[in-house]
Amino acid sequence: MKFCSNCGSGQITLQIPPGDNRERFVCPACQTIHYQNPNIVAGCLPVWEDKVLLCRRAIEPAHGLWNVPSGYLENGESVADGARREVWEEAAARVKIDYLISLYNLPKINQIYLQFVGELVDGAFGVGEESLETALFTEADIPWKEMAFTSSVFTLKRYFEDRRTGVKRLHRADYPAV
Amino acid sequence: MKFCSNCGSGQITLQIPPGDNRERFVCPACQTIHYQNPNIVAGCLPVWEDKVLLCRRAIEPAHGLWNVPSGYLENGESVADGARREVWEEAAARVKIDYLISLYNLPKINQIYLQFVGELVDGAFGVGEESLETALFTEADIPWKEMAFTSSVFTLKRYFEDRRTGVKRLHRADYPAV
């Protein structure tokens, strides 16, 4: 942050405000404190019969690699809203949310992944603008070596385990766990 | 947002960037897109024997009302890190995180609450700077009419239900559900 978004001053400083215990960007001209906080990445693993739907990314980072449909949660959305939207945008598919399967922390890059499992409505899907292709995979066919992010590997592994045990539950981990 | 935090231009406009589908604050001078996204509020309900620890807020909003220790997740933290820090800051207590009990969405104010249940280490607690007082309550003694936020009422109700059923699980809801 170089300029104050409230008053335009170029004198922004990094300091600990009174009553706080962390350095913040503070504007000495108008006293605004500019907080910066982690972002939520919301996603959903769409399931259809014994298969799961993955998307091959048409955008950076990880262009060309496979992923569980996910993206930044937007203002005005619940986490489930965001997950459903991402499935629509990346795979032109509608899902019925089943359960939250993973809370995956990437504190070094200030991202918190929250991924659900959901059922594909009618089994229909397409290819969204942010995807090169989309496809249903059985567990044996998952392209493990061409996955975009550890968060998605974590979610996929936990999903297949949950399916074997019959227990649908939330799993928590920090990067780089898979 | 009135000024660009990157170049200081006062010509910030609200527009849909190419390839996007939402209005963003965009700087026509340096092309920076200023994304705004929801914040995570991380918290933990500390448990000791048959009681839970609540804090009476010394800060606005909801000054003077009771709450489950919670606050904005900071950059560099996992959600559990943030929850433990909030318990320390508000109640001078250490907790051993047990499970994530609630995901509570407030989409109109761009907040997502993630609250855990945790056990008080050694049963010790004090009064943090942001609290007027802290106290252990049995279920019968919870000050339901003096609670600060619906998110905490939701978490408390689910906690006592979970304790009765013996099933520790994540509950999801949107404001104003309790």
Short mmCIF file of N, CA and C in Angstrom, two decimals, chain A residues 167-170, chain B residues 98-102 117 155 157-171:
data_model
loop_
_atom_site.label_atom_id
_atom_site.label_comp_id
_atom_site.label_asym_id
_atom_site.label_seq_id
_atom_site.Cartn_x
_atom_site.Cartn_y
_atom_site.Cartn_z
N VAL A 167 -18.42 -42.06 6.79
CA VAL A 167 -18.53 -40.92 7.72
C VAL A 167 -18.20 -39.62 6.98
N LYS A 168 -19.22 -38.76 6.86
CA LYS A 168 -19.02 -37.48 6.20
C LYS A 168 -18.63 -36.45 7.24
N ARG A 169 -17.39 -36.00 7.19
CA ARG A 169 -16.98 -35.07 8.24
C ARG A 169 -15.98 -34.04 7.72
N LEU A 170 -15.78 -32.99 8.54
CA LEU A 170 -14.84 -31.94 8.20
C LEU A 170 -13.41 -32.38 8.58
N ASP B 98 -10.72 -28.41 20.04
CA ASP B 98 -11.34 -29.72 19.90
C ASP B 98 -11.92 -29.88 18.49
N TYR B 99 -12.98 -29.12 18.17
CA TYR B 99 -13.56 -29.27 16.82
C TYR B 99 -14.21 -27.97 16.36
N LEU B 100 -14.35 -27.83 15.03
CA LEU B 100 -15.03 -26.67 14.46
C LEU B 100 -16.53 -26.93 14.58
N ILE B 101 -17.22 -26.07 15.31
CA ILE B 101 -18.64 -26.31 15.56
C ILE B 101 -19.53 -25.49 14.66
N SER B 102 -19.07 -24.30 14.22
CA SER B 102 -20.00 -23.51 13.41
C SER B 102 -19.33 -22.70 12.30
N VAL B 117 -14.87 -25.38 19.32
CA VAL B 117 -14.98 -25.70 20.74
C VAL B 117 -13.59 -26.12 21.18
N THR B 155 -23.72 -20.82 18.19
CA THR B 155 -22.66 -21.74 18.62
C THR B 155 -22.97 -22.34 19.99
N LYS B 157 -25.91 -22.76 21.44
CA LYS B 157 -27.04 -23.72 21.36
C LYS B 157 -26.58 -25.05 20.76
N ARG B 158 -25.79 -24.96 19.69
CA ARG B 158 -25.32 -26.20 19.05
C ARG B 158 -24.39 -26.96 19.99
N TYR B 159 -23.58 -26.22 20.76
CA TYR B 159 -22.66 -26.91 21.68
C TYR B 159 -23.42 -27.73 22.71
N PHE B 160 -24.44 -27.14 23.31
CA PHE B 160 -25.18 -27.88 24.34
C PHE B 160 -25.96 -29.04 23.72
N GLU B 161 -26.44 -28.87 22.49
CA GLU B 161 -27.08 -29.99 21.78
C GLU B 161 -26.08 -31.11 21.52
N ASP B 162 -24.91 -30.73 21.00
CA ASP B 162 -23.88 -31.74 20.70
C ASP B 162 -23.50 -32.51 21.96
N ARG B 163 -23.44 -31.80 23.08
CA ARG B 163 -23.05 -32.44 24.33
C ARG B 163 -24.09 -33.48 24.74
N ARG B 164 -25.36 -33.14 24.46
CA ARG B 164 -26.42 -34.11 24.80
C ARG B 164 -26.38 -35.34 23.89
N THR B 165 -26.16 -35.10 22.58
CA THR B 165 -26.18 -36.22 21.63
C THR B 165 -24.85 -36.97 21.62
N GLY B 166 -23.78 -36.31 22.07
CA GLY B 166 -22.47 -36.94 22.01
C GLY B 166 -21.82 -36.88 20.64
N VAL B 167 -22.45 -36.17 19.70
CA VAL B 167 -21.90 -36.06 18.34
C VAL B 167 -21.30 -34.67 18.14
N LYS B 168 -19.99 -34.63 17.96
CA LYS B 168 -19.31 -33.36 17.72
C LYS B 168 -19.25 -33.11 16.23
N ARG B 169 -20.00 -32.11 15.79
CA ARG B 169 -20.02 -31.90 14.34
C ARG B 169 -20.16 -30.43 13.99
N LEU B 170 -19.87 -30.13 12.71
CA LEU B 170 -19.98 -28.77 12.20
C LEU B 170 -21.45 -28.46 11.89
N HIS B 171 -21.88 -27.27 12.30
CA HIS B 171 -23.23 -26.79 11.98
C HIS B 171 -23.08 -25.54 11.12
#
